[in-house]
Coordinates of C-alpha atoms and ligand atoms in Angstrom, one line a residue:
X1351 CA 22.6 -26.8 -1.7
X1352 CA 24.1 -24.8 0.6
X1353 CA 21.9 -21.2 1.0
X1354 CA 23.4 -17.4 1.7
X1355 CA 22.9 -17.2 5.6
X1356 CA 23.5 -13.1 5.8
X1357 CA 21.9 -10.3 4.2
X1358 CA 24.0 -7.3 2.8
X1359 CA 23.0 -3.9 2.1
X1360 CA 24.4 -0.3 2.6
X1361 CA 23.2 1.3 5.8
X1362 CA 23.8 5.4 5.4
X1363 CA 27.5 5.2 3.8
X1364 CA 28.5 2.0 4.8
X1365 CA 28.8 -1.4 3.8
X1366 CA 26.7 -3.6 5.9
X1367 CA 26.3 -7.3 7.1
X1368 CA 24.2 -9.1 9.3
X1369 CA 24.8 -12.6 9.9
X1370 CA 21.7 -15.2 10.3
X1371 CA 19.3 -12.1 11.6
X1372 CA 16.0 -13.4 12.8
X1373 CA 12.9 -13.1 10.6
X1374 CA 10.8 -11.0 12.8
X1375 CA 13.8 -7.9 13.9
X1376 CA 12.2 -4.8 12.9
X1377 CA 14.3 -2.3 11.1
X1378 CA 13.4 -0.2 13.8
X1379 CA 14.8 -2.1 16.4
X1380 CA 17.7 -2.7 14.3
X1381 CA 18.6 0.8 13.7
X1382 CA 17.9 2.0 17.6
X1383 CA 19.3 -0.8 19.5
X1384 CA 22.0 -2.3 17.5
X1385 CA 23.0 0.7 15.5
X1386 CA 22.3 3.0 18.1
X1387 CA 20.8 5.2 15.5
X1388 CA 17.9 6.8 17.2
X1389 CA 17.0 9.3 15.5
X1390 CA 14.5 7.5 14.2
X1391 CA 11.9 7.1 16.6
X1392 CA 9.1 4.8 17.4
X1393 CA 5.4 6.4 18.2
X1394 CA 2.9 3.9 17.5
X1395 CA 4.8 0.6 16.1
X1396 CA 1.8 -0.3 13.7
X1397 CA 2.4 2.0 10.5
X1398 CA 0.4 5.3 11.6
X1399 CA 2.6 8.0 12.5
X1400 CA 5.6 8.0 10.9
X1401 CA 7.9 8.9 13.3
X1402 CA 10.0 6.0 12.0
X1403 CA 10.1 6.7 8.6
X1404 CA 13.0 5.9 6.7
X1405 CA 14.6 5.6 2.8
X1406 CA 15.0 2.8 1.7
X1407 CA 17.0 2.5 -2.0
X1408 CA 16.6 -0.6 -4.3
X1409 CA 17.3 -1.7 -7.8
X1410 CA 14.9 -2.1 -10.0
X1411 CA 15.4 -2.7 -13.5
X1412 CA 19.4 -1.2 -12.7
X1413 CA 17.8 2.0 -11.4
X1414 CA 18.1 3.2 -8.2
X1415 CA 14.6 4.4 -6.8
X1416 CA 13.8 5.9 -3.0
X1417 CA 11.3 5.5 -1.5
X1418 CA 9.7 6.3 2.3
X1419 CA 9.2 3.2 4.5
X1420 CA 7.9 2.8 8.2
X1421 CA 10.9 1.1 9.6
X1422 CA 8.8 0.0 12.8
X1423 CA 7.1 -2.9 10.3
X1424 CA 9.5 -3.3 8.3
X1425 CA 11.8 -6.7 8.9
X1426 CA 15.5 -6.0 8.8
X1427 CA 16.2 -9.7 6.6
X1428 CA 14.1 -8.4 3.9
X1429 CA 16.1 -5.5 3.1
X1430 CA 19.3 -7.5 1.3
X1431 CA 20.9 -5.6 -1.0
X1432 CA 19.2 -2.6 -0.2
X1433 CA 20.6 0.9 0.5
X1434 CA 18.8 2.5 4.1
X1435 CA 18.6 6.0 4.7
X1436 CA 18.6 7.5 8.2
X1437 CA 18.1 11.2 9.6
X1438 CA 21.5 11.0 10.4
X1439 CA 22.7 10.4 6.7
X1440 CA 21.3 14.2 6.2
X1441 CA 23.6 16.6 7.2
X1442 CA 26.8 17.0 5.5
X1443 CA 30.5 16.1 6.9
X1444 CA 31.0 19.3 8.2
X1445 CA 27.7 18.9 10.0
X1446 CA 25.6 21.6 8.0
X1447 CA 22.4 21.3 8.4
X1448 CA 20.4 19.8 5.0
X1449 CA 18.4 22.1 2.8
X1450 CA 15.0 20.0 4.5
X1451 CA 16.3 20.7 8.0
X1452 CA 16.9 24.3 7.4
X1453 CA 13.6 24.6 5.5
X1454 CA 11.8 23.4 9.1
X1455 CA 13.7 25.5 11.4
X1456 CA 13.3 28.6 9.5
X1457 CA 9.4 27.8 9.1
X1458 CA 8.8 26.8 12.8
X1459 CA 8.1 23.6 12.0
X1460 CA 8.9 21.3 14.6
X1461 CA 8.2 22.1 18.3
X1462 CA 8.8 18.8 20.9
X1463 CA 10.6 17.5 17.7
X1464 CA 9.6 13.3 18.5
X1465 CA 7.7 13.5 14.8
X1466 CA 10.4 15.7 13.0
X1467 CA 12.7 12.8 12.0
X1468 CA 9.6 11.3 10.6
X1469 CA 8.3 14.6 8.9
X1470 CA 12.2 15.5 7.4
X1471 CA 12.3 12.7 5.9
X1472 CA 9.2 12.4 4.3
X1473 CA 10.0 15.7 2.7
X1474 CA 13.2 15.0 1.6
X1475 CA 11.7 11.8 -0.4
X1476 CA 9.3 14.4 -1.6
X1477 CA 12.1 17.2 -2.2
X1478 CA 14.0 14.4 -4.5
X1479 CA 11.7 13.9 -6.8
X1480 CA 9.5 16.8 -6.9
X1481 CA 11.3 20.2 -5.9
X1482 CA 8.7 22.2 -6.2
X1483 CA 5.5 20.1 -5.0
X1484 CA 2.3 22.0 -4.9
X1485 CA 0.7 22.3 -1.8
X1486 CA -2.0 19.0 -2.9
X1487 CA 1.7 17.1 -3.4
X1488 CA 3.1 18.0 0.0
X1489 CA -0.2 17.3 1.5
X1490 CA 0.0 13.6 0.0
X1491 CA 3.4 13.0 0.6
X1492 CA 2.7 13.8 4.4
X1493 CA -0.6 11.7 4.8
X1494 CA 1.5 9.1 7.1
X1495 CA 3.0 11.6 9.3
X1496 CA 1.4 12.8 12.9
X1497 CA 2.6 15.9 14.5
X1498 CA 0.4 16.5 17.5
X1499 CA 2.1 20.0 19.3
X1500 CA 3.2 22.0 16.1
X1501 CA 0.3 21.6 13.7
X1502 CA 0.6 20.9 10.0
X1503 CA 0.2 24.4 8.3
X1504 CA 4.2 25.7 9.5
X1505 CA 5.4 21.8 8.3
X1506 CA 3.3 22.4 5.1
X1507 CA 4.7 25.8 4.7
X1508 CA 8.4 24.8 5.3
X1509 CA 7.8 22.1 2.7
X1510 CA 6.6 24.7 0.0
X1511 CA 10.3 26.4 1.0
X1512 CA 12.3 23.8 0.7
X1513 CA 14.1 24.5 -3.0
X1514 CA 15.4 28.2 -1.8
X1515 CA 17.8 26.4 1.0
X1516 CA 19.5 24.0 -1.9
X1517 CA 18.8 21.7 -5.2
X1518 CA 18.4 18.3 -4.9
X1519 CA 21.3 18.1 -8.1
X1520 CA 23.6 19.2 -5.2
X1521 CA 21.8 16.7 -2.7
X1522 CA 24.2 13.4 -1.3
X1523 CA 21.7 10.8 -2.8
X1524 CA 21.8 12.3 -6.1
X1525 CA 25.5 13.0 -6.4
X1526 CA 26.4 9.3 -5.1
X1527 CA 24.0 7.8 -7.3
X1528 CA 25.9 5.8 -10.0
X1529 CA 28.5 4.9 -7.3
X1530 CA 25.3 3.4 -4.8
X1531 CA 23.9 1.8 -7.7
X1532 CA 27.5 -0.3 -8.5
X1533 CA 27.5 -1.2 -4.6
X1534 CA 23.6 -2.3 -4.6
X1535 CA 24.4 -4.1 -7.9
X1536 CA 27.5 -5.8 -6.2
X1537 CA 25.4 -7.2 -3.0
X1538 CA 22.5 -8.7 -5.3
X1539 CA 22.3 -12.1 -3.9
X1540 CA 21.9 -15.1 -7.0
X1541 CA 20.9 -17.8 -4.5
X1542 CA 18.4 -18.3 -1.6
X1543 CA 18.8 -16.9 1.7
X1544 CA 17.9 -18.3 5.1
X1545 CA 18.8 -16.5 8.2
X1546 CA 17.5 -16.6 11.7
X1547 CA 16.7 -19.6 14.5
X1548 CA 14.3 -22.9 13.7
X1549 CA 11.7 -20.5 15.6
X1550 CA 12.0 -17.2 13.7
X1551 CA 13.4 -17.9 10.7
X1552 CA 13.6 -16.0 7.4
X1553 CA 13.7 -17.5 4.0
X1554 CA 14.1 -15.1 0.8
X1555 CA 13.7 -17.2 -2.0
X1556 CA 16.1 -16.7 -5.4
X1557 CA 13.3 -16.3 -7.8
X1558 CA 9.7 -17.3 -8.4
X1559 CA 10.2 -20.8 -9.2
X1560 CA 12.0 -21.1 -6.2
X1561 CA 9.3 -19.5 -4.1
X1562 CA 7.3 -22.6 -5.3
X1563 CA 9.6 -24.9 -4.2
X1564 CA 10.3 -23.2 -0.7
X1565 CA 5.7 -23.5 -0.4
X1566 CA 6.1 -27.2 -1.3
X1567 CA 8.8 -27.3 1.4
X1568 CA 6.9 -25.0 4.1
X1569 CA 3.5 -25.3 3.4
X1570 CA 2.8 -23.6 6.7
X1571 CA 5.2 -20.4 6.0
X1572 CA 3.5 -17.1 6.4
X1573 CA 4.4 -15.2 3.2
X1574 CA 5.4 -11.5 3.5
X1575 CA 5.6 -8.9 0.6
X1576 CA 5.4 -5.4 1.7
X1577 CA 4.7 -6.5 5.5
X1578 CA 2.0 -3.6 6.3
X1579 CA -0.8 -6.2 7.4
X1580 CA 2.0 -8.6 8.8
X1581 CA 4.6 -6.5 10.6
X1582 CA 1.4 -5.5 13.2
X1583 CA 0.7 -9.5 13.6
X1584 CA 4.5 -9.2 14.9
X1585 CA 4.9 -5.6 16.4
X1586 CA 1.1 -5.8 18.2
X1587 CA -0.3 -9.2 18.4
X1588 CA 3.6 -11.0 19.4
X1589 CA 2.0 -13.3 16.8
X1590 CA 4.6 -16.8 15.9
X1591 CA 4.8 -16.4 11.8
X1592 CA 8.1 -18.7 11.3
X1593 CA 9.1 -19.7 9.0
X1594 CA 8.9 -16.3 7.3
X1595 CA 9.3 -16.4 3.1
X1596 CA 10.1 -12.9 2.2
X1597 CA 8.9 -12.3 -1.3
X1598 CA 9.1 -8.1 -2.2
X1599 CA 12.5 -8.6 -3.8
X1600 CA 11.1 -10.9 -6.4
X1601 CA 11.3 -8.7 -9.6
X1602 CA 9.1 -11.5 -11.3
X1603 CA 5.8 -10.4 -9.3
X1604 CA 6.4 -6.8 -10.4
X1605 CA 5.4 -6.9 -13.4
X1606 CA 2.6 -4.8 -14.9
X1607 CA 1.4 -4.9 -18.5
X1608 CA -1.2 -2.6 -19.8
X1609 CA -3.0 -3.8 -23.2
X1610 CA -6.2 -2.9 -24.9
X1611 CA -7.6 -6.0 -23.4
X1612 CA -6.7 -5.7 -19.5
X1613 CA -3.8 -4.1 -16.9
X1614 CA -1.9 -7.1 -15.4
X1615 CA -0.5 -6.8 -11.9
X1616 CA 1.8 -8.7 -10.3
X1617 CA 1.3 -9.2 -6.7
X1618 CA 4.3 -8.0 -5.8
X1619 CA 3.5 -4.4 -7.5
X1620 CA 2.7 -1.8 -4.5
X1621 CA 0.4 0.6 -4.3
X1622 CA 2.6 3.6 -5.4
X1623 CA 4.5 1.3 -8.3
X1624 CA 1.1 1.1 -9.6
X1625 CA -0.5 4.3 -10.0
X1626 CA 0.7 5.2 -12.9
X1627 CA -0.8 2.6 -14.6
X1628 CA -4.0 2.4 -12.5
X1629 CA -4.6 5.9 -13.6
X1630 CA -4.1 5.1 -16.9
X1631 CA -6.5 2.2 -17.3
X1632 CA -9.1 3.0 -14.7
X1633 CA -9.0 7.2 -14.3
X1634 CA -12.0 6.8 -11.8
X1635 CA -9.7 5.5 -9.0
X1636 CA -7.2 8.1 -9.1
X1637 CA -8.7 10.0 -6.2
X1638 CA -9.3 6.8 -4.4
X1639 CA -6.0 5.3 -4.5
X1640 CA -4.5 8.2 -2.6
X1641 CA -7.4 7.4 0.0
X1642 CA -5.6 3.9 0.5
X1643 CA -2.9 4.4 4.1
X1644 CA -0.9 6.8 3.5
X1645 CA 2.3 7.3 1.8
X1646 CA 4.8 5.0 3.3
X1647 CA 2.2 2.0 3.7
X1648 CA 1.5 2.5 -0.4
X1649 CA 5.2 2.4 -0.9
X1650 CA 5.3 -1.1 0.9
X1651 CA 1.6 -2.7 1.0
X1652 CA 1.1 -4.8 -2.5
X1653 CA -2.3 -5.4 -4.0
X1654 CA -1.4 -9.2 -3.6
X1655 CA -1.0 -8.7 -0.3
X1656 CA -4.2 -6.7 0.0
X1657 CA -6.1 -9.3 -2.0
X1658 CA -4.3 -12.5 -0.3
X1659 CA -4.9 -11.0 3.3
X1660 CA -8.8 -11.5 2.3
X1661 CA -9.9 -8.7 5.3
X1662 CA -13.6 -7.8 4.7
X1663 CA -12.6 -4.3 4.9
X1664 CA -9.6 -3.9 2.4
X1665 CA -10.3 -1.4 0.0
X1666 CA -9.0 -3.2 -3.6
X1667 CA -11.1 -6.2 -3.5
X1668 CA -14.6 -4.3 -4.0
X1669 CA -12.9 -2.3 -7.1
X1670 CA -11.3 -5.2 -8.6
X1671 CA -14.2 -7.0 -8.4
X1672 CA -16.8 -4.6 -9.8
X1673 CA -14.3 -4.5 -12.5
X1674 CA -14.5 -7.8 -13.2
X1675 CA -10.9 -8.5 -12.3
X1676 CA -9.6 -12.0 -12.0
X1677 CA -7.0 -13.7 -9.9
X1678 CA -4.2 -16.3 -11.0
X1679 CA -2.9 -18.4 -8.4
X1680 CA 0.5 -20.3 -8.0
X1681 CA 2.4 -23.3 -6.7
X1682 CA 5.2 -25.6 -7.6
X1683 CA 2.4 -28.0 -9.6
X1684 CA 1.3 -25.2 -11.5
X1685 CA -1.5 -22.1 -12.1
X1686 CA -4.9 -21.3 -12.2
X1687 CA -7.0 -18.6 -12.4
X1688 CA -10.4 -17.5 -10.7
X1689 CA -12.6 -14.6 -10.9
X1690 CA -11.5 -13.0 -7.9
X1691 CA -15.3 -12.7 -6.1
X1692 CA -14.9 -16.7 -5.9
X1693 CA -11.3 -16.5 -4.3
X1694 CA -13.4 -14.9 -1.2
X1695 CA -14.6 -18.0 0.8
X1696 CA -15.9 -16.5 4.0
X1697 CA -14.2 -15.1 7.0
X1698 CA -10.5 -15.3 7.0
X1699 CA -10.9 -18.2 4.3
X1700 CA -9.7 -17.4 1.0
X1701 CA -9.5 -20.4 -1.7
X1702 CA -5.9 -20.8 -1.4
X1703 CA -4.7 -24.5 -1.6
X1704 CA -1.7 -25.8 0.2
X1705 CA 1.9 -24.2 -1.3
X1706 CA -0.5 -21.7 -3.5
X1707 CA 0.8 -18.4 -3.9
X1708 CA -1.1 -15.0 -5.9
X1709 CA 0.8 -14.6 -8.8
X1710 CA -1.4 -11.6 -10.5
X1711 CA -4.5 -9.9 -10.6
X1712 CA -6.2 -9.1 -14.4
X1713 CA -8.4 -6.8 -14.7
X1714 CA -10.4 -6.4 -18.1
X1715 CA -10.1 -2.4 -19.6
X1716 CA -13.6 -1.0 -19.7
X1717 CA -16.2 -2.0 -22.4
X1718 CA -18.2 0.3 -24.6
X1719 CA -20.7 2.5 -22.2
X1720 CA -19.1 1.3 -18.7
X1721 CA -19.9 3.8 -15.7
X1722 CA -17.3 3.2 -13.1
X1723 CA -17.2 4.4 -9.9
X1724 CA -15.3 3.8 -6.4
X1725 CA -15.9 5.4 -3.1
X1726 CA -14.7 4.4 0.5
X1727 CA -16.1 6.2 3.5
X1728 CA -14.0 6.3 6.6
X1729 CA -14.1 8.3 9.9
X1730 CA -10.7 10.4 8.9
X1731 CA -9.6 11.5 5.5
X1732 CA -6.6 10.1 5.0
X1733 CA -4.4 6.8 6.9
X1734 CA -7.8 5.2 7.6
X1735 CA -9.5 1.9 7.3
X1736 CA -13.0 1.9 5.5
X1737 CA -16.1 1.5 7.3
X1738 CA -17.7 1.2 4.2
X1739 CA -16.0 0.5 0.2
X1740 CA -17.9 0.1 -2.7
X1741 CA -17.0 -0.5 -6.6
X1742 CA -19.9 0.3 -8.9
X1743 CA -19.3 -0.7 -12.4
X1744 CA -23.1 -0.7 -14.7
X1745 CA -22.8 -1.0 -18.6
X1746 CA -24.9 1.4 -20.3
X1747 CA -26.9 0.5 -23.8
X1748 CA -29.0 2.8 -25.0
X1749 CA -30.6 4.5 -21.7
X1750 CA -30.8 1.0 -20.0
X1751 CA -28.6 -0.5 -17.6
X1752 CA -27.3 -3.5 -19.7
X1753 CA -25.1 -5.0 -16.9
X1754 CA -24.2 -3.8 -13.0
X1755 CA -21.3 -5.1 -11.1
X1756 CA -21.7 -3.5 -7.5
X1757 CA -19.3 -5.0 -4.6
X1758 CA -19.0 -3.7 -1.0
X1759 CA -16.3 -4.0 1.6
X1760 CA -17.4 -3.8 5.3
X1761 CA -20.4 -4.7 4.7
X1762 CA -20.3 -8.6 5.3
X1763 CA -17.8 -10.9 6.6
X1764 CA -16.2 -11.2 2.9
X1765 CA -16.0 -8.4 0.4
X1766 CA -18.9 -9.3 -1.7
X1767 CA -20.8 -8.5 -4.7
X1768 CA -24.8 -7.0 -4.1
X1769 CA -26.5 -9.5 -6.2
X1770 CA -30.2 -8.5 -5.7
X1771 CA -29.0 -4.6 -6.2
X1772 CA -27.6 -5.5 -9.3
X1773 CA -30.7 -7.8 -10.3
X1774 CA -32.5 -4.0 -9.4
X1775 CA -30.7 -2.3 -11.9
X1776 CA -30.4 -4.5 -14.7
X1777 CA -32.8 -4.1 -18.0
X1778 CA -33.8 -0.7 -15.6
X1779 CA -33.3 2.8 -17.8
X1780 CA -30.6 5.3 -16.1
X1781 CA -33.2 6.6 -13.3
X1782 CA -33.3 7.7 -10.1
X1783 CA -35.9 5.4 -9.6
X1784 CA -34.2 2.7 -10.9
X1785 CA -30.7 3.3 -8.3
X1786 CA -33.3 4.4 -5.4
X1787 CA -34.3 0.7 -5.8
X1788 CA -31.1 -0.6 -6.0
X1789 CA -30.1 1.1 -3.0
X1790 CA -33.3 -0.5 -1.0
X1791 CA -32.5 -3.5 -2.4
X1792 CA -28.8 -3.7 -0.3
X1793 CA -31.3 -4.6 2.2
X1794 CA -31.4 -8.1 0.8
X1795 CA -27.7 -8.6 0.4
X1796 CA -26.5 -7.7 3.5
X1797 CA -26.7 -7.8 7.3
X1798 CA -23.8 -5.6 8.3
X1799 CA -22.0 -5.6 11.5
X1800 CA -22.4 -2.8 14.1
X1801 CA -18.6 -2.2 15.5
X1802 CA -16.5 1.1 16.4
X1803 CA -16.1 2.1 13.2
X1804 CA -19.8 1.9 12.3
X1805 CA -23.0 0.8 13.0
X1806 CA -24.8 -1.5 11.3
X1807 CA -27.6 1.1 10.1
X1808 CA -25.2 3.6 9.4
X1809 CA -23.2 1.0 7.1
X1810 CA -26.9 0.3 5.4
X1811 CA -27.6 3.6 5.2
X1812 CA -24.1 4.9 3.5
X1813 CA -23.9 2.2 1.5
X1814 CA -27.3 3.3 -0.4
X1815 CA -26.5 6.4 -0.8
X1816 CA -23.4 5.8 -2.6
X1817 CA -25.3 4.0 -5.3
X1818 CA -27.7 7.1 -5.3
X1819 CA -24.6 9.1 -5.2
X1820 CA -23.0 7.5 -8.0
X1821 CA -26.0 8.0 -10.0
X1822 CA -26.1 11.8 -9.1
X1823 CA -22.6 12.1 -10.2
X1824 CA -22.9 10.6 -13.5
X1825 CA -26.4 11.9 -14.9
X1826 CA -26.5 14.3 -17.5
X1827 CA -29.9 15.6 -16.8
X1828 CA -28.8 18.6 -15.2
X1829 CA -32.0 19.4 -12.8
X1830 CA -31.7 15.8 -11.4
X1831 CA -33.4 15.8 -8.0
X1832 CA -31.6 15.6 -4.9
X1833 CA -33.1 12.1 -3.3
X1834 CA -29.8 11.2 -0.5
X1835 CA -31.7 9.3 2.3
X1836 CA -30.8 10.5 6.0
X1837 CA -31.3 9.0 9.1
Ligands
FAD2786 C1 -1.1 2.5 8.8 C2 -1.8 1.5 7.8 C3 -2.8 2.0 7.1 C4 -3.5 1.1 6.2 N1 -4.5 1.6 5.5 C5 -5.1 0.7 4.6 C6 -6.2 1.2 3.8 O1 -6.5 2.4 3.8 N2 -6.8 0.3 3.0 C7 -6.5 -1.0 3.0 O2 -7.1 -1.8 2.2 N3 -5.5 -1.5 3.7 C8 -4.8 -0.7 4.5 N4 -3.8 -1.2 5.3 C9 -3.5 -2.6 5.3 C10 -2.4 -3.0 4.3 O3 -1.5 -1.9 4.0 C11 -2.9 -3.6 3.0 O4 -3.7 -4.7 3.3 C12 -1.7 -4.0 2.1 O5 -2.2 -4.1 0.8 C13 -1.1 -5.3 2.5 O6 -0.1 -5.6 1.6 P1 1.4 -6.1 2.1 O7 2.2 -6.4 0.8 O8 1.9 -5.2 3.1 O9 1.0 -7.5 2.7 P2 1.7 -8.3 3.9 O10 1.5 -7.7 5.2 O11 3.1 -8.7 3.5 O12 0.8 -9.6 3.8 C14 -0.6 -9.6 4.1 C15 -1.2 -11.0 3.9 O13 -1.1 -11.4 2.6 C16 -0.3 -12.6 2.5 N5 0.4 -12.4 1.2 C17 1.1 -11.3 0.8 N6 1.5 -11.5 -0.5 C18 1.0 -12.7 -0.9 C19 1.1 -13.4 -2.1 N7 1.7 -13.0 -3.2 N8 0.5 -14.7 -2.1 C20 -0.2 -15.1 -1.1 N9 -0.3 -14.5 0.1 C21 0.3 -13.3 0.2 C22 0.5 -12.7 3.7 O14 0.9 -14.0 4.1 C23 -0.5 -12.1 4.7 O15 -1.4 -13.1 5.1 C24 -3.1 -0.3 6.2 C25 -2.0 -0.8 6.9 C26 -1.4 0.1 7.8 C27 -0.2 -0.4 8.6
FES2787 S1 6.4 4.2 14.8 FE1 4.6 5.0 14.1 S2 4.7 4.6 12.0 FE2 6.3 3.6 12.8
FES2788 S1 6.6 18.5 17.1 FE1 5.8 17.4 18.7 S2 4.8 15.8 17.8 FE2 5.3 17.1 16.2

């Protein structure tokens, strides 16, 4: 059957093609060197500062939604039918400055100007949707930007501003909308795609049950969803990944169902597309899903691809798993489904069979007198990579600690559950006692690492503390003693 060899997708105003483009062109590269659009600059090609941040537009369900990407690990043939948005898209025909752009000048905001691009159009994503952010919303939507001569509080201030220089009812994106969404519709593609050379080649399959067919085919392929993990294997580590199977178009895996039993992810479903609903179910992550990258990674990055990447130090597995959560697993033969601690094999060794790809992740709403808790310490606030991550679910019956789930990223070479804390706890009344035991007993269930995020002792030491933390945080007796262990 003969396959689409181009993608197609709206770049700015216009109508775009690229014939057989190779898996691993950045959209960076794309837009500097073939475009010649360079305003859009490249700092730190690995997802960090945003100085290439970009829209990008797609369908979903019929709607058109924006959203902020990193261009520089982003691939170019995964973007078909897509509408891109560049700085240069911003000011109108007559060259007037945008209501973003004014906002910046008038507040100072940008001084050497490399992060501006970056900065602008991060706000204007914000601008779109919420006109007047608060200063916590600005501060979120900016958490993958780096300015290092300005400073953030004039950036932050010309942010706040942003409404008095124009409406975003008035704004090109919004005015253009219904005629954007016909054109996206239009360059859909109904059939599989495969583009690029024998050595870099990308394959976008036409639906799920094609994607199992493509994994029976290419066993070896390197899937890639939101490409946050993978585009640094490319941009830093020159890394062969071909063939590529590009899989965040697949509306199948984005599906997320929230019953009285359990919230259903697909592993397609990114980090921002599931917030709503991870608030919802589980409101003691809120607060620690914003601590996950920062904005444009959590438009991209997918839970699957979190879960499937099986790093030690990814921060959903030790949540999911204190919650209990369970993984389902697919391939052209068929499904299965494993609690997702067992999915964890050892060091870059997940229990993925040949042509298997993650289909979902459940996780079971909380039962009657659940405690849940989730905390990730990191050297910076914000865009960083745990040194430590820990779930802590315990069931509470009657004053005594029924049942304890407790897992712990960057603690061990897998993220892994603390068996002989949890044995500490169980059958134990709510205590201090009791968690101060628990904490000691982390001793038994782990041997961290020492590396330059942490040391090993510090990782011991943090990681017993959370549990007394957690128990601080959620006792009612009022005149609870103070019992945080230091160095
Ligand atoms: C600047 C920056 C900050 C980051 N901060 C954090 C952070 O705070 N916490 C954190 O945990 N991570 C962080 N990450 C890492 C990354 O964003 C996450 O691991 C993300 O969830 C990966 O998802 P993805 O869709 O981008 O995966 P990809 O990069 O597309 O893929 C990652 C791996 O999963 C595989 N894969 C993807 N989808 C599937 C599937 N459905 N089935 C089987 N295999 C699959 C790929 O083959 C690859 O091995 C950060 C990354 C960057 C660039
Ligand atoms: S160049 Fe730094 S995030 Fe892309
Ligand atoms: S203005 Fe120079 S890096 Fe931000």
């Amino acid at each position: 059957m003969a396959h689409q060899n181009e993608i197609r997708f709206l770049l700015n105003g216009k109508d775009t093609t690229v014939v057989d483009p190779k898996a691993t062109t950045t959209l960076l590269d794309y837009l500097r060197i073939d475009q010649r659009l360079t305003g859009t600059k490249e700092g730190c090609a690995e997802g960090d500062c945003g100085a290439c941040t970009v829209l990008v537009g797609r369908l979903r369900d019929g709607k058109l939604k924006y959203e902020t990407v990193n261009a520089c690990i982003r691939f170019l043939a995964s973007l078909n039918g897509c509408h891109i948005v560049t700085i240069e898209h911003l000011s109108g025909p007559d060259g007037r400055l945008h209501p973003v752009q004014e906002a910046m000048i008038e507040h100072h905001g940008s001084q050497c100007g490399f992060c501006t691009p970056g900065f602008v159009m991060s706000l204007y994503a914000l601008w779109m949707e919420t006109p007047a952010p608060s200063a916590q919303e600005v501060e979120t939507a900016l958490q993958g930007n780096l300015c290092r001569c300005t400073g953030y509080e004039p950036i932050v201030q010309a942010a706040l501003a942003i409404n008095q220089y124009g409406s975003p009812s008035n704004d090109y994106l919004n005015r253009e909308r219904s005629d954007v969404t016909a054109r996206l519709a239009a360059l859909q593609s109904t059939s599989r795609i495969e583009t690029g050379p024998a050595d870099d080649r990308a394959i976008l399959p036409r639906d799920v049950s094609d994607l199992a067919e493509v994994l029976a085919e290419h066993p070896e392929a390197t899937l890639v969803a939101g490409s946050t993990d993978v585009g640094l294997w490319v941009t830093k580590f020159m890394r062969p990944i071909s063939p590529v199977v590009f899989i965040n178009h697949l509306e199948e895996l984005k599906d997320i169902t929230l019953d009285d039993d359990a919230l259903t992810i697909g592993a397609g479903v990114t980090y921002s597309e599931s917030e709503a609903a991870i608030r919802e179910a589980f409101p003691h992550l809120r607060e620690y899903w914003d601590r996950i990258a920062g904005w444009q990674v959590r438009n991209m990055g997918t839970i699957g691809g979190n879960v499937a990447n099986g790093s030690p130090i990814g921060d959903t597995p030790p949540v999911l798993i204190s919650l209990g959560a369970e993984v389902t697993l697919q391939k052209a033969g068929g499904a299965r489904t494993l609690p997702l601690e067992a999915f964890f094999i050892d060091y870059g060794k997940q229990d993925r069979e040949a042509g298997d790809f993650v289909a979902s992740i459940c996780i079971p709403r909380a039962k009657p007198g659940q405690i849940d808790a989730a905390y990730k310490i990191s050297k910076r606030r914000d865009e960083d990579i745990s040194s430590v991550a820990v779930g802590i679910s315990v069931v509470l019956e009657k004053g005594t600690i029924a049942e304890a789930r407790i897992a712990f990223g960057g603690m061990a070479a897998t993220p892994k559950r603390a068996a002989s804390a949890e044995a500490a706890l169980v059958g134990q009344s709510w205590s201090a006692e009791a968690f101060d035991a628990a904490a000691k007993a982390l001793a038994q269930d782990f041997t961290p690492l020492s590396d330059w995020r942490a040391s090993a002792e510090y990782r011991l030491l943090v990681a017993g503390n959370l549990l007394r933390r957690f128990h601080l945080e959620h006792d009612t007796a009022k005149d609870a003693p103070v019992r945080l262990a230091i160095a």
